[in-house]
Short mmCIF file of C-alpha atoms in Angstrom, two decimals:
data_model
loop_
_atom_site.label_atom_id
_atom_site.label_comp_id
_atom_site.label_asym_id
_atom_site.label_seq_id
_atom_site.Cartn_x
_atom_site.Cartn_y
_atom_site.Cartn_z
CA MET C 59 -0.15 0.06 0.15
CA ARG C 60 1.50 3.42 -1.41
CA TRP C 61 1.75 5.72 1.74
CA PRO C 62 2.46 9.08 0.55
CA ILE C 63 4.97 11.29 2.17
CA ARG C 64 2.46 14.28 2.09
CA ASN C 65 0.00 12.20 4.25
CA GLN C 66 2.68 11.01 6.47
CA ILE C 67 3.66 14.64 7.18
CA LEU C 68 0.16 15.96 7.05
CA LEU C 69 -2.00 13.40 8.87
CA PRO C 70 0.26 13.37 12.51
CA PHE C 71 0.20 17.17 12.22
CA LEU C 72 -3.09 17.45 11.54
CA ILE C 73 -4.29 15.11 14.56
CA ILE C 74 -1.96 16.77 16.81
CA GLN C 75 -3.36 20.25 15.94
CA ILE C 76 -7.06 19.22 16.06
CA GLY C 77 -6.85 17.69 19.60
CA THR C 78 -5.03 20.81 20.49
CA VAL C 79 -7.59 23.00 19.36
CA PHE C 80 -10.44 20.65 20.60
CA VAL C 81 -8.95 20.55 24.21
CA VAL C 82 -8.25 24.23 24.23
CA ALA C 83 -11.95 25.23 22.85
CA ILE C 84 -13.55 22.52 25.39
CA SER C 85 -11.25 23.77 28.35
CA SER C 86 -11.82 27.61 27.34
CA ALA C 87 -15.77 26.89 26.96
CA TRP C 88 -15.78 24.93 30.38
CA PHE C 89 -14.13 27.97 32.15
CA ALA C 90 -16.34 30.47 30.53
CA VAL C 91 -19.42 28.22 31.74
CA ARG C 92 -18.13 27.90 35.04
CA GLN C 93 -17.45 31.74 35.52
CA VAL C 94 -20.89 32.50 34.08
CA ASP C 95 -22.48 29.93 36.56
CA GLN C 96 -20.36 31.63 39.38
CA GLU C 97 -21.18 35.30 38.23
CA ILE C 98 -24.92 34.64 38.23
CA THR C 99 -24.92 32.54 41.74
CA ALA C 100 -23.04 35.38 43.08
CA ARG C 101 -25.42 37.78 41.75
CA MET C 102 -28.45 36.14 43.19
CA GLU C 103 -26.67 35.89 46.62
CA ASN C 104 -26.22 39.38 46.60
CA VAL C 105 -29.77 39.76 45.93
CA LEU C 106 -30.75 37.32 48.71
CA SER C 107 -28.47 39.29 51.10
CA THR C 108 -30.09 42.75 50.06
CA LEU C 109 -33.57 41.34 50.59
CA GLU C 110 -32.54 39.68 54.00
CA THR C 111 -31.48 43.02 55.31
CA ALA C 112 -33.79 45.49 53.65
CA THR C 113 -35.53 47.76 55.99
CA TYR C 114 -37.70 49.16 53.24
CA PRO C 115 -40.89 47.54 52.01
CA LEU C 116 -41.24 45.31 49.28
CA THR C 117 -43.44 47.40 46.86
CA PRO C 118 -44.35 46.46 43.25
CA ALA C 119 -41.93 49.26 42.28
CA ILE C 120 -39.19 48.09 44.00
CA LEU C 121 -39.65 44.49 43.00
CA GLY C 122 -39.68 45.76 39.53
CA GLN C 123 -36.53 47.42 39.86
CA LEU C 124 -34.80 44.38 41.65
CA LYS C 125 -36.03 42.46 38.43
CA GLN C 126 -34.80 44.86 35.94
CA PHE C 127 -31.44 44.71 37.83
CA SER C 128 -30.87 40.71 38.54
CA GLU C 129 -33.26 39.29 35.75
CA ALA C 130 -35.17 37.27 38.37
CA ASP C 131 -38.77 37.24 39.43
CA PHE C 132 -39.98 37.64 43.06
CA VAL C 133 -42.96 36.44 45.12
CA VAL C 134 -43.59 38.01 48.42
CA PHE C 135 -45.66 36.58 51.05
CA ASN C 136 -46.69 36.82 54.53
CA GLN C 137 -46.82 34.09 57.06
CA ASN C 138 -50.02 33.27 56.17
CA GLY C 139 -49.20 32.32 52.64
CA ASP C 140 -50.87 35.30 51.19
CA VAL C 141 -49.02 36.93 48.29
CA THR C 142 -48.07 40.75 49.03
CA GLY C 143 -46.25 41.33 46.09
CA THR C 144 -45.12 39.57 43.24
CA THR C 145 -43.37 40.25 39.64
CA LEU C 146 -45.02 37.15 38.32
CA VAL C 147 -48.29 37.52 36.55
CA LYS C 148 -50.23 34.78 37.95
CA ALA C 149 -49.01 34.16 41.16
CA ASP C 150 -51.34 34.28 44.39
CA SER C 151 -52.20 32.54 47.35
CA SER C 152 -53.96 30.10 45.41
CA SER C 153 -51.19 29.04 43.32
CA PRO C 154 -49.74 25.73 43.83
CA LEU C 155 -46.34 26.97 44.06
CA LEU C 156 -47.17 28.52 47.60
CA ASN C 157 -48.26 25.58 48.89
CA SER C 158 -46.56 25.21 51.94
CA GLN C 159 -45.50 21.54 51.28
CA ASN C 160 -43.97 23.30 48.13
CA LEU C 161 -42.24 26.26 50.03
CA SER C 162 -40.87 23.90 52.74
CA SER C 163 -38.47 22.36 49.72
CA PHE C 164 -36.70 25.98 49.50
CA ASN C 165 -34.32 27.87 51.66
CA ARG C 166 -31.53 30.39 51.01
CA ASN C 167 -29.25 27.69 49.54
CA SER C 168 -31.51 25.85 47.42
CA LEU C 169 -30.53 28.79 44.74
CA GLU C 170 -27.06 27.72 44.68
CA LYS C 171 -27.99 24.10 44.60
CA ARG C 172 -29.82 24.94 41.40
CA THR C 173 -33.21 23.46 43.09
CA LEU C 174 -35.44 23.35 40.05
CA PHE C 175 -39.53 23.98 39.95
CA GLU C 176 -41.79 24.78 37.20
CA PHE C 177 -44.29 27.35 37.24
CA GLU C 178 -46.76 28.45 34.33
CA GLY C 179 -44.76 26.19 31.91
CA ARG C 180 -41.35 27.89 33.04
CA ARG C 181 -38.68 26.33 34.96
CA TYR C 182 -36.94 28.60 37.46
CA PHE C 183 -34.20 27.86 39.87
CA ALA C 184 -35.44 29.30 43.44
CA GLY C 185 -34.10 30.51 46.95
CA LEU C 186 -36.16 31.18 50.00
CA VAL C 187 -35.23 33.92 52.32
CA SER C 188 -36.94 35.22 55.31
CA LYS C 189 -37.27 39.22 55.66
CA ARG C 190 -37.74 40.57 59.35
CA SER C 191 -39.11 43.63 60.48
CA SER C 192 -40.45 45.31 63.52
CA SER C 193 -44.07 44.68 62.62
CA ARG C 194 -43.92 41.64 60.67
CA THR C 195 -41.82 38.92 59.02
CA GLU C 196 -42.21 38.11 55.36
CA SER C 197 -40.82 35.47 53.28
CA VAL C 198 -39.24 36.28 49.57
CA LEU C 199 -39.10 33.71 47.16
CA VAL C 200 -36.30 34.49 44.52
CA LEU C 201 -36.80 32.84 40.94
CA TYR C 202 -34.32 33.07 38.15
CA PRO C 203 -35.52 31.47 34.91
CA GLU C 204 -33.52 28.18 33.67
CA SER C 205 -33.95 29.73 30.01
CA GLU C 206 -31.87 32.94 30.98
CA TRP C 207 -29.39 30.76 32.83
CA ALA C 208 -29.08 28.86 29.46
CA VAL C 209 -28.66 31.56 27.42
CA GLU C 210 -26.01 33.33 29.26
CA ARG C 211 -24.18 29.85 29.53
CA TRP C 212 -24.49 29.58 25.59
CA GLN C 213 -22.92 33.38 25.32
CA ALA C 214 -20.05 32.37 27.43
CA ILE C 215 -19.51 29.14 25.33
CA PHE C 216 -20.06 30.65 21.96
CA PRO C 217 -16.77 32.57 21.54
CA PRO C 218 -14.33 30.22 22.48
CA VAL C 219 -16.45 27.50 20.39
CA LEU C 220 -16.59 29.85 17.61
CA VAL C 221 -13.02 30.52 17.76
CA GLY C 222 -11.82 27.13 18.03
CA GLY C 223 -13.85 26.27 15.16
CA LEU C 224 -12.00 28.75 13.10
CA LEU C 225 -8.85 27.79 14.10
CA LEU C 226 -9.57 24.47 13.53
CA ILE C 227 -10.59 25.19 9.71
CA LEU C 228 -7.58 27.64 9.47
CA THR C 229 -5.44 24.69 10.47
CA ILE C 230 -6.74 22.13 8.07
CA PHE C 231 -6.21 24.67 5.33
CA ALA C 232 -2.72 25.50 6.40
CA SER C 233 -1.85 22.24 6.71
CA LEU C 234 -3.21 21.14 3.39
CA TRP C 235 -1.39 24.06 1.87
CA ILE C 236 2.07 23.39 3.28
CA SER C 237 1.65 19.71 2.97
CA GLN C 238 0.77 20.14 -0.80
CA ARG C 239 3.87 22.86 -1.34
CA ILE C 240 6.41 20.53 0.42
CA ALA C 241 4.99 17.60 -2.01
CA ARG C 242 5.10 19.49 -4.97
CA ARG C 243 8.59 20.45 -4.10
CA ILE C 244 9.50 16.70 -3.30
CA GLN C 245 7.94 15.81 -6.58
CA SER C 246 9.96 18.43 -8.43
CA ALA C 247 13.33 16.68 -7.41
CA GLN C 248 11.71 13.03 -7.97
CA HIS C 249 11.23 14.29 -11.38
CA GLN C 250 14.87 15.65 -11.68
CA VAL C 251 15.84 12.23 -10.59
CA SER C 252 13.60 10.52 -13.13
CA ARG C 253 15.17 12.84 -15.71
CA LEU C 254 18.72 11.79 -14.66
CA ALA C 255 17.78 8.58 -14.90
CA GLY C 256 16.49 8.65 -18.36
CA GLY C 257 19.74 10.33 -19.53
CA ASN C 258 18.48 14.08 -19.38
CA TYR C 259 21.16 16.11 -17.57
CA SER C 260 19.80 19.30 -17.92
CA ALA C 261 20.06 21.41 -14.77
CA THR C 262 16.96 22.92 -12.84
CA PRO C 263 16.41 26.20 -11.51
CA LYS C 264 17.53 26.84 -8.25
CA PRO C 265 14.65 26.88 -5.59
CA VAL C 266 13.90 30.42 -3.98
CA ILE C 267 13.77 28.99 -0.31
CA ASN C 268 17.01 28.39 1.21
CA ASP C 269 16.18 24.90 2.94
CA GLU C 270 17.29 21.05 2.79
CA LEU C 271 15.17 20.82 -0.34
CA GLN C 272 17.28 23.63 -2.05
CA ASP C 273 20.31 21.95 -1.13
CA LEU C 274 19.19 18.39 -2.36
CA ALA C 275 18.30 20.38 -6.01
CA GLU C 276 21.58 22.12 -5.85
CA ASP C 277 23.30 18.11 -5.37
CA LEU C 278 21.08 17.05 -8.03
CA ASN C 279 22.40 19.70 -10.32
CA GLN C 280 25.84 18.76 -9.52
CA LEU C 281 24.92 15.06 -9.76
CA SER C 282 23.98 15.59 -13.35
CA VAL C 283 26.99 17.49 -14.45
CA VAL C 284 29.10 14.77 -12.86
CA LEU C 285 27.07 11.95 -14.78
CA ASP C 286 27.18 14.03 -17.85
CA GLN C 287 30.92 14.34 -17.85
CA SER C 288 31.04 10.63 -16.81
CA MET C 289 28.85 9.68 -19.73
CA LYS C 290 30.79 11.52 -22.12
CA SER C 291 33.87 9.93 -20.79
CA ILE C 292 32.39 6.33 -21.16
CA ARG C 293 31.70 7.42 -25.03
CA SER C 294 34.74 8.82 -25.31
CA SER C 295 36.39 5.50 -24.06
CA GLU C 296 34.45 3.16 -26.00
CA ARG C 297 35.27 5.42 -29.03
CA SER C 298 39.09 5.47 -27.98
CA SER C 299 38.70 1.42 -27.45
CA MET C 300 37.29 1.12 -30.78
CA LEU C 301 40.32 3.26 -32.63
CA ALA C 302 42.93 1.73 -30.49
CA GLN C 303 41.79 -1.68 -31.57
CA LEU C 304 41.76 -0.51 -35.20
CA SER C 305 44.91 1.41 -34.99
CA GLY C 306 46.68 -1.49 -33.37
CA GLY C 307 45.87 -3.36 -36.12
CA LEU C 308 47.15 -0.84 -38.72
CA ALA C 309 50.11 -0.31 -36.97
CA HIS C 310 51.00 -3.72 -37.07
CA GLN C 311 50.65 -3.94 -40.59
CA LEU C 312 52.54 -0.81 -41.24
CA ARG C 313 55.37 -1.75 -38.92
CA ASN C 314 55.66 -4.97 -40.93
CA SER C 315 55.70 -3.04 -44.53
CA LEU C 316 58.16 -0.15 -43.00
CA THR C 317 60.51 -3.01 -41.88
CA GLY C 318 60.30 -4.58 -45.15
CA ALA C 319 60.71 -1.26 -46.98
CA ARG C 320 64.03 -0.11 -44.76
CA VAL C 321 65.51 -3.74 -45.54
CA SER C 322 64.96 -3.40 -49.14
CA ILE C 323 66.55 0.02 -49.24
CA GLN C 324 69.32 -1.16 -47.00
CA LEU C 325 69.89 -4.22 -49.49
CA HIS C 326 69.94 -1.66 -52.21
CA GLN C 327 72.32 0.54 -50.77
CA ARG C 328 74.85 -2.26 -50.24
CA ARG C 329 74.60 -3.74 -53.90
CA CYS C 330 74.53 -0.37 -55.51
CA ALA C 331 76.73 1.65 -53.40
CA THR C 332 77.35 5.33 -54.84
CA GLY C 333 79.56 7.93 -53.55
CA ASN C 334 76.58 10.15 -52.36
CA ASP C 335 74.22 7.94 -50.41
CA GLU C 336 73.06 10.92 -48.25
CA ALA C 337 69.33 10.88 -49.45
CA ILE C 338 69.10 7.02 -49.13
CA ALA C 339 70.56 7.46 -45.38
CA VAL C 340 67.92 10.14 -44.76
CA ALA C 341 65.20 7.91 -46.17
CA ILE C 342 66.56 4.89 -44.01
CA ARG C 343 66.53 7.03 -40.85
CA GLN C 344 62.95 8.39 -41.47
CA LEU C 345 61.64 4.90 -42.29
CA THR C 346 63.31 3.81 -38.72
CA LEU C 347 61.88 6.85 -36.78
CA THR C 348 58.53 6.11 -38.64
CA GLU C 349 58.82 2.43 -37.30
CA GLU C 350 59.68 3.96 -33.94
CA GLN C 351 56.36 6.11 -33.86
CA ILE C 352 54.39 3.12 -34.74
CA LYS C 353 56.21 1.10 -31.83
CA ALA C 354 55.21 3.76 -29.49
CA LEU C 355 51.64 3.84 -30.89
CA LEU C 356 51.44 0.03 -30.08
CA ARG C 357 52.90 0.81 -26.74
CA LEU C 358 49.92 3.46 -26.17
CA THR C 359 47.11 1.17 -27.50
CA LYS C 360 48.16 -2.44 -26.61
CA GLY C 361 50.81 -1.71 -24.20
CA GLU C 362 53.37 -3.64 -26.34
CA SER C 363 57.03 -2.20 -26.23
CA ASP C 364 60.64 -3.73 -27.21
CA LYS C 365 63.67 -3.36 -25.08
CA PRO C 366 64.49 0.56 -25.25
CA GLU C 367 67.88 1.67 -26.54
CA ALA C 368 69.96 4.25 -24.74
CA ASP C 369 71.52 6.99 -26.69
CA LEU C 370 72.78 10.74 -25.67
CA LEU C 371 70.38 13.56 -25.99
CA ASP C 372 72.50 15.95 -28.36
CA GLN C 373 72.66 13.01 -30.88
CA ILE C 374 68.77 12.50 -30.44
CA LEU C 375 68.24 16.20 -31.20
CA ASP C 376 70.82 16.11 -34.00
CA ASP C 377 68.92 13.14 -35.67
CA VAL C 378 65.35 14.76 -35.36
CA ILE C 379 66.74 18.34 -36.48
CA SER C 380 68.36 16.54 -39.80
CA LEU C 381 64.84 14.94 -40.40
CA VAL C 382 63.03 18.00 -40.20
CA GLN C 383 65.11 20.63 -41.75
CA PRO C 384 64.26 19.22 -45.36
CA MET C 385 60.76 19.53 -44.52
CA CYS C 386 60.72 23.08 -43.27
CA GLU C 387 62.29 23.99 -46.69
CA HIS C 388 59.81 22.19 -48.28
CA HIS C 389 57.18 24.22 -46.40
CA LYS C 390 59.00 27.54 -46.50
CA THR C 391 59.22 27.57 -42.76
CA ARG C 392 62.11 29.60 -40.72
CA PHE C 393 63.76 27.09 -38.40
CA THR C 394 65.93 28.08 -35.80
CA SER C 395 67.96 26.09 -33.06
CA GLU C 396 69.46 27.46 -30.03
CA ARG C 397 71.09 24.52 -27.92
CA LEU C 398 73.21 23.92 -25.20
CA LYS C 399 75.65 21.08 -24.96
CA ILE C 400 73.73 18.57 -22.61
CA ASP C 401 75.84 15.45 -21.84
CA GLN C 402 72.66 13.17 -20.87
CA ILE C 403 71.89 9.70 -21.72
CA ILE C 404 68.25 8.88 -22.63
CA SER C 405 67.25 5.61 -21.64
CA ASP C 406 64.80 5.25 -24.30
CA ALA C 407 66.21 7.17 -27.22
CA ASN C 408 63.86 6.13 -30.23
CA ALA C 409 60.75 6.79 -28.00
CA LEU C 410 62.20 10.33 -27.16
CA ARG C 411 62.72 10.81 -31.04
CA GLY C 412 59.70 10.02 -31.94
CA ALA C 413 58.23 12.38 -29.57
CA LEU C 414 60.33 15.19 -30.53
CA LEU C 415 59.51 14.70 -34.30
CA ASN C 416 55.91 14.84 -33.50
CA LEU C 417 56.31 17.88 -31.76
CA ILE C 418 58.36 19.66 -34.36
CA LEU C 419 56.02 18.66 -37.15
CA ASN C 420 53.00 19.72 -35.35
CA ALA C 421 54.87 23.06 -35.10
CA ILE C 422 55.79 23.27 -38.93
CA GLU C 423 52.28 22.50 -39.80
CA ALA C 424 50.88 25.15 -37.13
CA ALA C 425 53.36 27.86 -38.40
CA GLY C 426 52.72 27.40 -42.10
CA PRO C 427 54.43 28.95 -45.10
CA GLY C 428 56.35 32.07 -43.76
CA GLY C 429 56.15 30.88 -40.18
CA GLU C 430 58.63 30.19 -37.71
CA VAL C 431 59.72 26.98 -35.55
CA SER C 432 62.49 26.95 -32.99
CA VAL C 433 63.92 24.44 -30.93
CA SER C 434 65.74 25.41 -27.73
CA THR C 435 67.56 23.49 -24.87
CA ALA C 436 68.54 24.80 -21.35
CA VAL C 437 69.12 23.21 -18.03
CA ASP C 438 67.25 24.19 -14.92
CA SER C 439 68.30 22.61 -11.82
CA ASN C 440 68.58 18.81 -12.04
CA SER C 441 66.49 18.81 -15.30
CA ALA C 442 67.03 19.34 -19.05
CA LEU C 443 64.60 21.39 -20.71
CA ILE C 444 63.67 20.95 -24.53
CA GLU C 445 61.34 23.61 -25.73
CA ILE C 446 59.43 23.46 -29.45
CA SER C 447 57.85 26.83 -30.38
CA ASP C 448 56.09 28.27 -33.28
CA ASN C 449 54.10 31.23 -34.06
CA GLY C 450 50.92 29.69 -35.80
CA ALA C 451 47.51 30.34 -34.24
CA GLY C 452 47.85 28.26 -31.01
CA ILE C 453 45.67 25.91 -29.30
CA PRO C 454 41.76 26.80 -28.85
CA GLU C 455 41.25 27.74 -25.08
CA ASP C 456 38.42 25.05 -24.86
CA LEU C 457 41.00 22.35 -25.77
CA ILE C 458 43.82 23.36 -23.68
CA GLU C 459 42.97 20.90 -20.81
CA GLU C 460 42.52 18.13 -22.98
CA ILE C 461 45.08 18.42 -25.88
CA PHE C 462 47.26 15.49 -24.54
CA HIS C 463 44.42 12.97 -24.54
CA PRO C 464 44.32 10.45 -27.20
CA PHE C 465 42.29 11.28 -30.11
CA ILE C 466 42.00 15.23 -29.32
CA THR C 467 43.14 17.24 -32.43
CA THR C 468 42.94 20.54 -33.76
CA LYS C 469 43.50 19.37 -37.32
CA ASN C 470 40.94 18.60 -39.67
CA GLU C 471 42.90 15.17 -40.78
CA GLY C 472 44.49 14.67 -37.58
CA VAL C 473 44.08 11.47 -35.70
CA GLY C 474 45.12 13.03 -32.33
CA LEU C 475 47.84 10.61 -31.03
CA GLY C 476 50.97 12.51 -31.50
CA LEU C 477 50.66 14.54 -28.25
CA ALA C 478 49.42 11.57 -26.28
CA LEU C 479 52.55 9.61 -27.82
CA ALA C 480 55.20 12.62 -26.94
CA ARG C 481 53.78 12.82 -23.31
CA GLN C 482 53.94 9.02 -22.97
CA ALA C 483 57.56 9.23 -24.09
CA ALA C 484 58.24 11.76 -21.59
CA GLN C 485 56.56 10.17 -18.68
CA ASP C 486 58.63 6.87 -19.65
CA CYS C 487 61.83 9.17 -19.69
CA GLY C 488 60.89 10.14 -16.02
CA GLY C 489 59.91 13.45 -17.17
CA SER C 490 57.13 15.63 -18.30
CA LEU C 491 55.57 17.49 -21.23
CA ILE C 492 53.62 20.75 -20.97
CA LEU C 493 51.96 23.54 -22.97
CA LEU C 494 52.56 26.99 -22.71
CA GLN C 495 51.07 29.91 -24.46
CA ASN C 496 52.39 33.67 -24.12
CA GLY C 497 52.03 34.95 -27.91
CA LYS C 498 53.71 31.66 -28.96
CA THR C 499 52.94 28.14 -28.90
CA ARG C 500 55.21 26.33 -26.80
CA PHE C 501 55.91 22.60 -25.67
CA GLN C 502 58.44 22.23 -22.89
CA LEU C 503 59.71 18.78 -22.25
CA LYS C 504 61.48 18.30 -18.98
CA ILE C 505 63.67 15.29 -18.71
CA PRO C 506 65.71 14.61 -15.06
CA LEU C 507 69.26 14.52 -15.22
#
């Protein structure tokens, strides 16, 4: 059975409020009735005391004034039972009310005890008091109508009952309004969770009220951002995995083809030696470096690697520069080199050659015809710094943080593996590769000495 949270909040709160209002209203009504009873009893007691000690004759005019003051009726009779004065229209000595048997049941305290009797169809609370004077003794029967007593009681009960009823209605409507408002906000959070589960990661407006539900909405918005990034990362990983499998297979085939081409050129060089074999030597070096780049690609995509070969850093730079200078001439790009002599042995020389070659080739393409590419070296503390810079368009701001990720490229026909391979090679040598931009695009490769 479904038990909505609105009912879980509303019903206990409503029961408590209804019970509280009911108890307060009943208590107020009871105290009001009690106070009315005490006031009427006190008023009648004052009347009885006044009559008992009165020295003036109880004429019809005086009895009328007493009735107007106390709202009670009076019957005055002598010792013989004869009515000598009354405010009742049909009271006389022949009335059953004045029968000695009836009169004997009343005394001064019977009014306080609310002793009832009926006269001419009306019910009264009655009290009897004796009035003594020097010449005679009279008895006065004080009659307070029960209907008047009931009216005064109701007038006392009505205000607290009315206020209690209004408070009860207000409490019910306020409880419904508050519960519906909270329920709507909870439903809004529920719908946001449903959208997240359905793949919609758009953020919802921030609630106006600063409370726990606002915190929940903000947390859900943060969750939507995290989920969106996670899903993009998953899709990118799936794409990267597929491309890694594809590039790994192609790299195997290309490595075999390049190895065959390099061996064939070397055999041709041995059989047909000439006086100037520089072009063939450059071709062999280019094939060798391309083969090393493919090996680096295999290390990145499949974790495959051959035993690394060590070489001097200066020799590695000489090899790379000798390869890229003809390309700079071909692209009409100005190439400069400012190098310090650094006698540092690199444990994986081929990987570093491939990394530097990728960085310089990227710089040549970015600079374009008429551009400038420079390579410089320096020593900083216990590290060797190699910096490749160009005056091309630079890296877009939205790609700076992802530029070293696989398959991220700024070129229309690029694969996006060159910088990833370069950073991997730097890390394999215990160093790092960072991007700096301040008018020029600069890649700084740092290798510990």
